[in-house]
PDB file of C-alpha atoms in Angstrom:
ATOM      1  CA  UNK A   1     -32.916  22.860-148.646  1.00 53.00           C
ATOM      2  CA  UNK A   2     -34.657  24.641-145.882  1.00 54.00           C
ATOM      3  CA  UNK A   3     -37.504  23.502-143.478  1.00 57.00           C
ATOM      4  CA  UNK A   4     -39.003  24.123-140.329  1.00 61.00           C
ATOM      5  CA  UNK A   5     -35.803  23.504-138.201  1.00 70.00           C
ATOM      6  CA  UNK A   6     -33.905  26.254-140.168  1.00 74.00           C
ATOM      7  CA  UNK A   7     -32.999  29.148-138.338  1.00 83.00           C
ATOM      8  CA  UNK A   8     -31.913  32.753-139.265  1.00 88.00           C
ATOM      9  CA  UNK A   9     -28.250  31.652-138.046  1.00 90.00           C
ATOM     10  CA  UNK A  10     -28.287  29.064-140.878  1.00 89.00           C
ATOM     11  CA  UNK A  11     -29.123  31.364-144.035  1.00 92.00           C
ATOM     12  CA  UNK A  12     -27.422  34.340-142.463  1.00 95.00           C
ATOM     13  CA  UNK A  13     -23.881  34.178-142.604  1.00 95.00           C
ATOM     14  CA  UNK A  14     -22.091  37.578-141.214  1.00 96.00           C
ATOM     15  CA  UNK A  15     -20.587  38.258-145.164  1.00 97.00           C
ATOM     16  CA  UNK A  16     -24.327  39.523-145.780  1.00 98.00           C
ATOM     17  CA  UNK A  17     -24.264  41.825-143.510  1.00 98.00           C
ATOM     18  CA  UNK A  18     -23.886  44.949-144.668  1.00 98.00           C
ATOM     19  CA  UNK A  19     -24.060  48.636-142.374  1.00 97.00           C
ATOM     20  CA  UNK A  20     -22.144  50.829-144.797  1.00 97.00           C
ATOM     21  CA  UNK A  21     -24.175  50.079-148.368  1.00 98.00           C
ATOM     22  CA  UNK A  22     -24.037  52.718-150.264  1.00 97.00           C
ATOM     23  CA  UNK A  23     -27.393  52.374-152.351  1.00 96.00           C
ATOM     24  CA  UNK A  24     -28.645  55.779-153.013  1.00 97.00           C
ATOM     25  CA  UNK A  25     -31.746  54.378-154.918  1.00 97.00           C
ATOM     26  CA  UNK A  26     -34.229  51.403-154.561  1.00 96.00           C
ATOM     27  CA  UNK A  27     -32.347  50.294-157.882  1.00 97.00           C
ATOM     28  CA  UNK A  28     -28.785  50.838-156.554  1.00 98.00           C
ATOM     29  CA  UNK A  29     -29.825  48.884-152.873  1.00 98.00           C
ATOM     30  CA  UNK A  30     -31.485  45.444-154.848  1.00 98.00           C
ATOM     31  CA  UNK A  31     -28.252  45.258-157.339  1.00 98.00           C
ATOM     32  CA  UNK A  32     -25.650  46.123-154.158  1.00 98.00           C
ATOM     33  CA  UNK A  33     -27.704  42.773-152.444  1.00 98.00           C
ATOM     34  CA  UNK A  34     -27.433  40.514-155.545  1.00 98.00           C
ATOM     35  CA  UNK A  35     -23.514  41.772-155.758  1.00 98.00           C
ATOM     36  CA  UNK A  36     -23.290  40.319-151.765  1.00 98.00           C
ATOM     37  CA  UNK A  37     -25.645  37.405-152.792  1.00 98.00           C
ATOM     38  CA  UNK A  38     -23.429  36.611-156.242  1.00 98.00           C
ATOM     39  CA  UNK A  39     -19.766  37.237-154.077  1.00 97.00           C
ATOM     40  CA  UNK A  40     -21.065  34.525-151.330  1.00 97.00           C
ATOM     41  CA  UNK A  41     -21.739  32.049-153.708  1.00 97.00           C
ATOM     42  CA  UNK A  42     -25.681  32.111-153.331  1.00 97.00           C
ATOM     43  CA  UNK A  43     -26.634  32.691-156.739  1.00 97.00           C
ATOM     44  CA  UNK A  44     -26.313  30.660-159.854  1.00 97.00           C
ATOM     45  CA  UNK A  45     -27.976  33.369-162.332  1.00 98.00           C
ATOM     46  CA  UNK A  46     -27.645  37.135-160.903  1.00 98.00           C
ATOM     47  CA  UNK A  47     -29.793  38.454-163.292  1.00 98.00           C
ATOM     48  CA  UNK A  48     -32.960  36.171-162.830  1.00 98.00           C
ATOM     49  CA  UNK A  49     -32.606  36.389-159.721  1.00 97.00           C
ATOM     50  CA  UNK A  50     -32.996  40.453-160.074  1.00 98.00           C
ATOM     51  CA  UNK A  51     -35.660  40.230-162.911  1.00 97.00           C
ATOM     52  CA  UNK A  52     -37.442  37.762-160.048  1.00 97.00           C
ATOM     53  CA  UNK A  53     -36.770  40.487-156.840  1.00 97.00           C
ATOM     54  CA  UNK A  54     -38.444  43.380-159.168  1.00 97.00           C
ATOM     55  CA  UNK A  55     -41.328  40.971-160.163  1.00 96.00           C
ATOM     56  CA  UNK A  56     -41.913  40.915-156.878  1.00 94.00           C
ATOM     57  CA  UNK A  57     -41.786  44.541-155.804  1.00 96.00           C
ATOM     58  CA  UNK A  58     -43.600  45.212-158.353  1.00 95.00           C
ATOM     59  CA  UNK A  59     -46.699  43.179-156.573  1.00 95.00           C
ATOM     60  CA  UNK A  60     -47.060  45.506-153.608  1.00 94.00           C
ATOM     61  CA  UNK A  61     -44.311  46.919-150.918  1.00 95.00           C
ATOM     62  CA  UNK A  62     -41.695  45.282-149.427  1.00 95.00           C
ATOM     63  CA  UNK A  63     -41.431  48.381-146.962  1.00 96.00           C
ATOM     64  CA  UNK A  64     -42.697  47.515-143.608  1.00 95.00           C
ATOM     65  CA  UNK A  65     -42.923  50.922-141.732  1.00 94.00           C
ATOM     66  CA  UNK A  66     -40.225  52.706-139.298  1.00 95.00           C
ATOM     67  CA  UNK A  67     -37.561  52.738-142.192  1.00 97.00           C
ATOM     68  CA  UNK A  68     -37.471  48.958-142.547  1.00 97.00           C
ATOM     69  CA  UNK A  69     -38.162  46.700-146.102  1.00 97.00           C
ATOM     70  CA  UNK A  70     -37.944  43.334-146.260  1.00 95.00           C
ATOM     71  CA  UNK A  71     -37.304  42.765-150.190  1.00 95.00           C
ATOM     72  CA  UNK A  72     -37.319  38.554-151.411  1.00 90.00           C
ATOM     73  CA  UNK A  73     -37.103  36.961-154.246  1.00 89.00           C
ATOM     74  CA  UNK A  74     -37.781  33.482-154.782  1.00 91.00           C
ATOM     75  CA  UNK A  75     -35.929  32.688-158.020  1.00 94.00           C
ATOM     76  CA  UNK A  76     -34.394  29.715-159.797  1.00 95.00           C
ATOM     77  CA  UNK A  77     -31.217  31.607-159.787  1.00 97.00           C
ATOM     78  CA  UNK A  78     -30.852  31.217-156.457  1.00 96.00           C
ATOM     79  CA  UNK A  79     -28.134  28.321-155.981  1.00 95.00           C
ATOM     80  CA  UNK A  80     -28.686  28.620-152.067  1.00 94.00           C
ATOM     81  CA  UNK A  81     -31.341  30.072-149.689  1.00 92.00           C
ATOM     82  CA  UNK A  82     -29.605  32.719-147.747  1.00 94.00           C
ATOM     83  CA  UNK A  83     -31.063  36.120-145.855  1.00 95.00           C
ATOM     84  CA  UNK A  84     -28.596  39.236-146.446  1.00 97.00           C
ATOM     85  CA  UNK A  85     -28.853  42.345-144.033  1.00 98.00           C
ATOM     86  CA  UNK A  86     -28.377  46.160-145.214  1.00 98.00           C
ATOM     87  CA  UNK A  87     -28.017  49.671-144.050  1.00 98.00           C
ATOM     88  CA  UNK A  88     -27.839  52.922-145.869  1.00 98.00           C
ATOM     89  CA  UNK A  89     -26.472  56.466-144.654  1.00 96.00           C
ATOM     90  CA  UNK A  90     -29.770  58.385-145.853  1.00 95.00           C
ATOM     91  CA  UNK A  91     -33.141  56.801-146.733  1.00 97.00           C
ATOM     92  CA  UNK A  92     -34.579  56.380-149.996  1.00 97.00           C
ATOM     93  CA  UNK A  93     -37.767  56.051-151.555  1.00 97.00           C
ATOM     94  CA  UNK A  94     -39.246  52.531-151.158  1.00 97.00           C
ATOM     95  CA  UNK A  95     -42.888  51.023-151.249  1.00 96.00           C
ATOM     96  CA  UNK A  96     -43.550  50.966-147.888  1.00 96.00           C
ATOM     97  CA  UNK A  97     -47.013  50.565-145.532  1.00 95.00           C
ATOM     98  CA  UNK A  98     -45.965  53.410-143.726  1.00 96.00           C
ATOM     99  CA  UNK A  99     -45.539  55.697-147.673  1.00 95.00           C
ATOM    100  CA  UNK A 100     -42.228  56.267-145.877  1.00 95.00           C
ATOM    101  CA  UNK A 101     -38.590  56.087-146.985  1.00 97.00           C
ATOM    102  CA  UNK A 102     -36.423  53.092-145.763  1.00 97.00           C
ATOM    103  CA  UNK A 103     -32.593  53.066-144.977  1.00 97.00           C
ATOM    104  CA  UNK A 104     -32.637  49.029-143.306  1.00 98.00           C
ATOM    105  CA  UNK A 105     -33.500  45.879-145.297  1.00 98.00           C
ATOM    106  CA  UNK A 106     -33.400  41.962-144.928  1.00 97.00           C
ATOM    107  CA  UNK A 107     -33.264  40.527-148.148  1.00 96.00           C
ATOM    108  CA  UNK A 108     -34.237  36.810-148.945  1.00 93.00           C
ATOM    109  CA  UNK A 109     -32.849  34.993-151.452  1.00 94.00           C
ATOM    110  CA  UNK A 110     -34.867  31.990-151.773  1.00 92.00           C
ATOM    111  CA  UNK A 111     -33.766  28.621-153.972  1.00 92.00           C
ATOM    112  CA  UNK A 112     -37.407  28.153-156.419  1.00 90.00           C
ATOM    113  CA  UNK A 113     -37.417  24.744-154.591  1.00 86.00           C
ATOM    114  CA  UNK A 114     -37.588  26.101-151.158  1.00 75.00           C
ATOM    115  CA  UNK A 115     -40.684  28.235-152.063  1.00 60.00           C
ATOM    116  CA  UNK A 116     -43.176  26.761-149.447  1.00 67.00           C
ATOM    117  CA  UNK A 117     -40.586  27.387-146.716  1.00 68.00           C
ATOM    118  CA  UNK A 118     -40.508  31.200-147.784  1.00 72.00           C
ATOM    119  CA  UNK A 119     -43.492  31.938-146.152  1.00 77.00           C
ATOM    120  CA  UNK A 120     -41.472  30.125-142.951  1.00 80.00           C
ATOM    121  CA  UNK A 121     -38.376  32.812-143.167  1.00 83.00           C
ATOM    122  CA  UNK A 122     -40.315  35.483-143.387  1.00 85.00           C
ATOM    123  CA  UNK A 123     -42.566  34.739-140.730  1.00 86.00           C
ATOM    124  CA  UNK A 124     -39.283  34.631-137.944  1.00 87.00           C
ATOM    125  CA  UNK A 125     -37.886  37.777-139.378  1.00 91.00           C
ATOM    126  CA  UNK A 126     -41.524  39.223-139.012  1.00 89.00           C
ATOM    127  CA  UNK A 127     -41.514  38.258-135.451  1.00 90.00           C
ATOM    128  CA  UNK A 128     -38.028  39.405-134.947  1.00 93.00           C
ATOM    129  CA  UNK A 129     -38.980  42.982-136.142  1.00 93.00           C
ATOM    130  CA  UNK A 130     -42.065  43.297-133.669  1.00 92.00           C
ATOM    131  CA  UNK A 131     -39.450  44.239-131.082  1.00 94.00           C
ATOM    132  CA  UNK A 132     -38.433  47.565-130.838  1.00 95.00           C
ATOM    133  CA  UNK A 133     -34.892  46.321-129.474  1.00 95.00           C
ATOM    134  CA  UNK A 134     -34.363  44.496-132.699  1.00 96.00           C
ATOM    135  CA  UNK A 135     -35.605  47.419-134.598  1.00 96.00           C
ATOM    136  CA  UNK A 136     -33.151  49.743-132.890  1.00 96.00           C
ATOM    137  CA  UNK A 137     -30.133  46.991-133.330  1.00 97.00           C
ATOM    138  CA  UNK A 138     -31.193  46.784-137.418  1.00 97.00           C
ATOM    139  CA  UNK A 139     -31.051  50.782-137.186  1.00 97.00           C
ATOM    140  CA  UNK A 140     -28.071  51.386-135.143  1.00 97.00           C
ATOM    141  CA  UNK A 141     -25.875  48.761-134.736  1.00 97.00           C
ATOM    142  CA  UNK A 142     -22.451  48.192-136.616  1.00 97.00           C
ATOM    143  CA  UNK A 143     -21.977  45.050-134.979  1.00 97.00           C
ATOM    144  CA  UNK A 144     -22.949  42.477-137.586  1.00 97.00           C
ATOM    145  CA  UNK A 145     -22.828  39.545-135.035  1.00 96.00           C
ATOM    146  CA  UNK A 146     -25.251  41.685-132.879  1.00 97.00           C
ATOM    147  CA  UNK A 147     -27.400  41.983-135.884  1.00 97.00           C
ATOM    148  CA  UNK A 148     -27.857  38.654-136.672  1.00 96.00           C
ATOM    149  CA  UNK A 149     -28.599  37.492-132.566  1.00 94.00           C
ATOM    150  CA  UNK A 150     -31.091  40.246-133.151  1.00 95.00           C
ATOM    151  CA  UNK A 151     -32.731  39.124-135.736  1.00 94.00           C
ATOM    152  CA  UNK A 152     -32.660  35.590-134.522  1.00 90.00           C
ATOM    153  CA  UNK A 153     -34.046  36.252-131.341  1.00 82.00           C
ATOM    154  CA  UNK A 154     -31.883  35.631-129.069  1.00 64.00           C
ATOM    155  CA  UNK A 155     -32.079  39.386-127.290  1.00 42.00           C
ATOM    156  CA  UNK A 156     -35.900  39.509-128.022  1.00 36.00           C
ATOM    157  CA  UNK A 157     -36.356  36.620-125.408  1.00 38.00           C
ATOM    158  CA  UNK A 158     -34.434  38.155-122.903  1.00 37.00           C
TER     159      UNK A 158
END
């Protein structure tokens, strides 16, 4: 279970990271996560824990702006709460704030039981992704290690 001490490090293991998805559709990007999610052992039922991610993008966008969606599904079959990080070649159409495309994502996959600590995930990788530097890494960088220091803010407190 998850709580106020967990950090991105902890649900972010460098097997879900992904910079060469090759998603060429919003459909194609949310099954290529729950493959990642289902190969490292984070899912107990694959396809509730799709049925629950499209629930959920079907409530409003998941798109942030500047190419970047954060897509999350709370779901009981999710065996353990883990974040998984993507990048496609060429942008596709995605709900977005911005009515843009997006080609970067952070996906949550979050255990029904860690629900109230959801709102807690999301809230660091918010953060993370007010800084243009972790921006730029989540767009760029092939590094996967980099990514996740990124995202965890360890270069936006430089």
């Amino acid at each position: 279970m998850i709580d106020a001490q967990t950090s991105i490090e902890d649900v972010l293991p460098l097997e879900l990271i992904n910079v060469s998805m090759k998603g060429t559709s919003r459909e194609e990007v949310l099954e290529e996560f729950a493959d990642m999610f289902e190969k490292a052992g984070c899912l107990s039922d694959r396809a509730q824990f799709l049925k629950d991610a499209w629930w959920r993008e079907g409530e409003g966008p998941t798109g942030i702006g500047g190419e970047i969606a954060i897509p999350h599904s709370k779901s009981t079959g999710v065996s353990k709460t883990s974040l998984a990080v993507g990048r496609i070649p060429e942008a596709v159409e995605w709900p977005s704030l911005d009515d843009g495309p997006c080609r970067a994502f952070v996906m949550f996959a979050v255990r029904s039981d860690d629900q109230n600590q959801e709102v807690h995930l999301l809230s660091k990788v918010a953060v993370a992704l007010c800084h243009k530097e972790v921006v730029d890494t989540l767009l760029t960088s092939d590094d996967p290690e980099a990514i996740r220091c990124a995202l965890s803010g360890e270069e936006s407190n430089e």
